[in-house]
XYZ file of C-alpha atoms in Angstrom:
330
model
C 5.616 -16.084 -23.989
C 7.936 -15.867 -26.960
C 11.538 -14.945 -27.425
C 10.667 -12.934 -30.512
C 12.661 -9.707 -30.548
C 10.513 -6.603 -30.838
C 11.848 -3.101 -31.487
C 9.797 -0.257 -30.032
C 11.302 2.518 -32.125
C 13.052 4.196 -29.210
C 16.475 2.570 -29.335
C 19.366 3.319 -31.645
C 20.972 0.767 -33.955
C 23.592 -0.281 -31.409
C 20.944 -0.955 -28.797
C 18.842 -2.762 -31.381
C 21.803 -5.028 -32.102
C 22.199 -5.708 -28.404
C 18.526 -6.575 -28.099
C 18.772 -8.951 -31.029
C 21.558 -10.838 -29.294
C 19.737 -11.220 -25.988
C 18.833 -14.581 -24.555
C 16.115 -16.216 -26.612
C 14.195 -17.096 -23.484
C 13.261 -13.489 -22.728
C 9.524 -12.995 -22.605
C 7.685 -10.059 -24.142
C 4.549 -8.342 -23.026
C 2.824 -5.451 -24.731
C 0.630 -3.624 -22.273
C -0.401 0.034 -21.928
C -3.346 2.390 -22.329
C -5.492 0.794 -25.004
C -2.419 -0.465 -26.885
C -1.716 -2.802 -29.721
C 1.720 -4.157 -30.439
C 1.289 -3.453 -34.130
C 1.016 0.246 -33.330
C 4.480 0.121 -31.829
C 5.696 -1.682 -34.916
C 4.050 1.022 -37.009
C 6.227 3.649 -35.365
C 9.345 1.660 -36.172
C 8.339 1.121 -39.769
C 7.415 4.725 -40.428
C 10.626 5.990 -38.889
C 12.661 3.505 -40.896
C 10.831 4.317 -44.106
C 11.276 8.046 -43.629
C 14.960 7.634 -42.903
C 15.406 5.448 -45.962
C 13.698 8.011 -48.171
C 15.823 10.855 -46.850
C 19.027 8.894 -47.351
C 18.034 7.912 -50.875
C 17.135 11.466 -51.903
C 20.318 12.930 -50.448
C 22.572 10.941 -52.778
C 23.032 11.320 -56.528
C 23.320 7.597 -57.171
C 20.796 5.150 -55.733
C 22.342 2.644 -53.353
C 21.118 -0.548 -51.775
C 18.637 -0.304 -48.925
C 20.526 0.339 -45.655
C 20.362 -2.326 -42.994
C 18.218 -1.522 -39.975
C 20.193 -3.920 -37.813
C 17.059 -5.916 -37.052
C 15.486 -8.660 -39.125
C 12.224 -7.930 -37.344
C 12.243 -4.272 -38.413
C 13.297 -5.177 -41.943
C 10.343 -7.550 -42.245
C 7.880 -4.666 -41.904
C 6.303 -3.437 -45.128
C 5.120 0.138 -45.553
C 1.959 -1.127 -47.233
C 1.053 -3.023 -44.059
C 1.754 0.044 -41.943
C -0.423 2.235 -44.143
C -3.231 -0.314 -43.983
C -3.454 0.124 -40.210
C -3.124 3.901 -40.339
C -5.874 4.142 -42.956
C -8.120 1.995 -40.803
C -7.511 4.262 -37.802
C -8.272 7.265 -40.003
C -11.521 5.626 -41.163
C -12.507 4.967 -37.568
C -11.957 8.626 -36.672
C -13.739 9.887 -39.791
C -16.841 7.925 -38.841
C -16.673 8.896 -35.163
C -16.761 12.707 -35.027
C -13.210 13.078 -36.306
C -11.239 11.660 -33.381
C -10.399 8.626 -31.284
C -10.086 10.370 -27.921
C -10.337 8.349 -24.714
C -13.854 7.173 -23.845
C -15.293 8.139 -27.248
C -16.850 5.929 -29.919
C -13.673 6.241 -31.991
C -11.500 5.099 -29.095
C -13.642 2.067 -28.333
C -13.735 1.091 -32.012
C -9.946 1.403 -32.094
C -9.711 -1.070 -29.224
C -12.032 -3.427 -31.083
C -9.884 -3.182 -34.210
C -6.647 -3.863 -32.326
C -8.153 -6.757 -30.386
C -9.628 -8.324 -33.507
C -6.436 -8.001 -35.518
C -4.167 -9.415 -32.836
C -6.577 -12.261 -32.099
C -6.891 -13.356 -35.729
C -3.460 -12.548 -37.148
C -1.077 -13.489 -34.313
C -0.656 -16.165 -31.681
C -0.483 -13.581 -28.890
C -2.601 -14.081 -25.794
C -4.822 -11.018 -26.030
C -6.708 -9.692 -23.003
C -8.668 -6.516 -22.463
C -9.132 -4.997 -19.019
C -10.521 -1.703 -17.752
C -9.486 0.951 -15.284
C -11.323 4.108 -14.301
C -10.460 7.739 -14.883
C -12.148 10.789 -13.427
C -13.634 13.402 -15.689
C -12.555 16.986 -15.104
C -14.983 19.473 -16.622
C -15.322 22.930 -15.059
C -18.924 24.158 -15.008
C -18.144 27.846 -14.436
C -15.206 30.082 -13.643
C -14.208 29.608 -9.997
C -14.696 32.441 -7.512
C -12.219 33.527 -4.843
C -13.162 36.221 -2.340
C -10.657 37.331 0.277
C -11.329 39.156 3.519
C -8.625 40.920 5.522
C -10.034 42.517 8.677
C -13.429 42.853 7.036
C -12.195 44.285 3.724
C -13.546 41.973 1.037
C -12.006 41.656 -2.434
C -13.229 39.632 -5.404
C -10.023 38.245 -6.897
C -9.351 38.038 -10.633
C -9.702 34.743 -12.474
C -8.436 34.508 -16.050
C -7.255 31.809 -18.432
C -4.531 34.333 -19.297
C -2.334 33.520 -16.323
C -0.303 36.719 -16.636
C -3.506 38.676 -15.944
C -4.897 36.343 -13.278
C -4.637 36.421 -9.501
C -5.740 32.807 -9.279
C -6.477 29.764 -11.433
C -8.044 26.378 -10.810
C -5.878 23.350 -10.122
C -6.595 20.364 -12.325
C -8.597 17.682 -10.504
C -9.762 20.115 -7.861
C -12.977 19.090 -6.191
C -16.138 21.185 -6.134
C -16.875 23.391 -3.154
C -19.047 26.341 -2.146
C -18.083 28.190 1.030
C -21.122 29.994 2.440
C -18.942 32.011 4.809
C -15.334 33.119 5.001
C -12.995 30.393 6.258
C -9.747 31.227 8.030
C -6.418 31.018 6.223
C -3.789 28.743 7.778
C -0.384 29.779 6.378
C 1.886 26.730 6.385
C 5.446 27.520 7.565
C 8.396 26.986 5.270
C 7.208 25.200 2.120
C 4.748 22.689 3.528
C 6.860 19.663 2.672
C 7.075 18.008 6.099
C 4.817 17.042 8.967
C 6.705 19.557 11.083
C 5.597 22.391 8.808
C 1.945 21.405 9.073
C 1.910 20.678 12.797
C 3.479 24.095 13.465
C 0.868 26.042 11.477
C -1.264 28.652 13.257
C -4.190 28.355 13.232
C -4.129 24.557 13.005
C -4.942 23.626 9.409
C -7.768 21.161 10.124
C -10.956 22.573 8.628
C -9.191 25.752 7.474
C -7.829 26.833 4.090
C -4.150 25.930 3.886
C -1.917 28.462 2.126
C 1.327 26.924 0.854
C 4.197 28.393 -1.120
C 5.641 26.658 -4.162
C 8.991 24.911 -3.741
C 11.128 22.070 -2.360
C 8.677 19.200 -2.961
C 6.066 18.301 -5.520
C 2.618 19.841 -5.560
C 1.211 16.350 -5.040
C 3.312 15.964 -1.883
C 1.932 19.237 -0.519
C -1.599 18.089 -1.345
C -1.036 14.729 0.350
C 0.025 16.473 3.552
C -2.921 18.866 3.258
C -5.263 15.873 3.078
C -3.502 14.238 6.013
C -4.125 17.335 8.130
C -7.787 17.533 7.053
C -7.802 20.971 5.489
C -10.969 22.429 4.010
C -9.205 23.602 0.858
C -5.705 24.168 -0.500
C -4.179 27.317 -1.985
C -0.714 27.030 -3.580
C 1.028 30.260 -4.547
C 4.002 30.951 -6.799
C 7.379 31.807 -5.265
C 8.300 35.034 -7.094
C 11.921 33.952 -7.446
C 12.141 34.813 -11.156
C 10.251 37.127 -13.522
C 8.253 34.178 -14.870
C 7.300 32.939 -11.393
C 4.814 35.569 -10.285
C 1.642 34.435 -12.065
C -0.568 31.545 -11.009
C 0.712 28.288 -12.451
C -0.937 25.331 -14.123
C -0.939 22.496 -11.593
C -2.387 19.001 -11.713
C -2.823 17.112 -8.465
C -3.813 13.905 -10.221
C -6.812 11.636 -10.246
C -6.663 10.814 -6.543
C -6.951 14.389 -5.263
C -9.982 15.002 -3.036
C -9.376 18.642 -2.084
C -10.783 21.883 -3.479
C -7.619 23.585 -4.719
C -6.560 26.809 -6.429
C -3.270 28.225 -7.701
C -2.461 31.818 -6.677
C -0.110 34.470 -7.965
C 2.910 35.266 -5.837
C 1.601 38.738 -4.964
C -1.778 37.472 -3.766
C -0.261 34.565 -1.867
C 2.303 36.790 -0.199
C -0.362 39.341 0.762
C -2.514 36.687 2.409
C 0.442 34.970 4.090
C 1.811 38.217 5.542
C -1.600 39.255 6.832
C -2.428 35.818 8.286
C 0.884 35.562 10.126
C -0.159 38.506 12.311
C -2.436 36.952 14.974
C -4.295 40.239 15.412
C -5.587 40.054 11.827
C -8.662 38.187 10.664
C -7.871 36.683 7.253
C -10.258 34.387 5.424
C -11.465 33.329 1.994
C -14.634 32.200 0.295
C -14.176 29.708 -2.521
C -16.713 28.566 -5.103
C -15.656 25.844 -7.521
C -18.392 24.360 -9.678
C -17.561 21.194 -11.565
C -19.831 20.162 -14.435
C -18.729 16.543 -14.318
C -16.551 14.682 -11.816
C -17.793 11.193 -12.642
C -15.532 8.261 -13.422
C -15.515 6.351 -16.683
C -13.924 3.069 -17.806
C -10.927 3.054 -20.142
C -9.966 -0.067 -22.034
C -6.478 -1.482 -21.778
C -5.160 -4.202 -24.113
C -2.365 -6.591 -23.207
C -0.882 -8.843 -25.887
C 1.334 -11.534 -24.413
C 3.554 -13.884 -26.420
C 2.672 -17.540 -25.789
C 6.139 -18.829 -24.874
C 9.208 -17.619 -23.016
C 10.451 -17.054 -19.506
C 7.882 -15.350 -17.285
C 10.706 -14.176 -15.018
C 12.353 -12.224 -17.844
C 9.669 -10.044 -19.379
C 10.127 -7.020 -21.612
C 7.145 -4.674 -21.687
C 6.580 -2.561 -24.795
C 3.973 0.167 -24.423
C 2.070 2.355 -26.832
C -1.139 4.352 -26.884
C -4.084 4.007 -29.208
C -6.059 7.137 -28.369
C -5.941 10.493 -30.114
C -6.464 14.000 -28.819
C -10.024 15.355 -29.222
C -8.838 17.696 -31.991
C -8.085 14.983 -34.545
C -7.585 11.325 -35.474
C -4.035 11.068 -34.077
C -2.526 9.383 -37.118
C 0.828 11.142 -36.705
C 0.958 9.860 -33.118
C 0.144 6.235 -33.939
């Protein structure tokens, strides 16, 4: 691995100077989601070029090109940067207009990066794959509540201010054929003590947890630990903007059916369920169109010399959003 000094476009000039004076034996590794080190360099060059243009236009008399404080950055030519950006644009143009993860455009981007680094540098280039889970809702979820036999079909809407509930990203599919009891979790559901004190016991029931104190993922992890049938997380109502359902992601590893509730609905269910004489349950239907996993390419470009015990990792991304080619990003 090499002692070459690489700027990732996120440090100021003082920090860049410090980096340039670091021990020559430091080792560099470029590794992230489908990355190429030249994409990181692209960001530096574009930022530097834009800054230089602004400075030049703001003065009446042209002056010499300002120093970037890095010989590496100053070696970058805009023409080289534009060559890569145009190639990424061409890839997107010929691949339905984007380079989003797991698309033809994304995979061709990885091929381009791998080919360029392999033929134009002495980096050790390796491609590996990891798996992501698709999250495509097949139909609007359904939430029916029953309080002492009074059934209510609750309102789902993508307009959260009008909704009583909303799906949680990476929820699992489910279809309750009957009403399942609510288990209101005491406090905020952030400790084992909260879950072990719940009545009825949460195993096999639908856990109802209020927002607050710990992350949503932490609440979900405890819900999984206590073997709940599904998880409902409701807003806390502590401010005017904290009454509606909220957008929540529980991450790729979540295995629970899960919904986000408004404060008013959550509070209504919690208050009713805390009275042991009441019978409070829900039916949940969540239909996923696709929950399969798919491989995502990851490129690592490693310098051939240097100290393996002193490694700097520079990351970038090569994908775009589905709406476009992502040239401004890369």
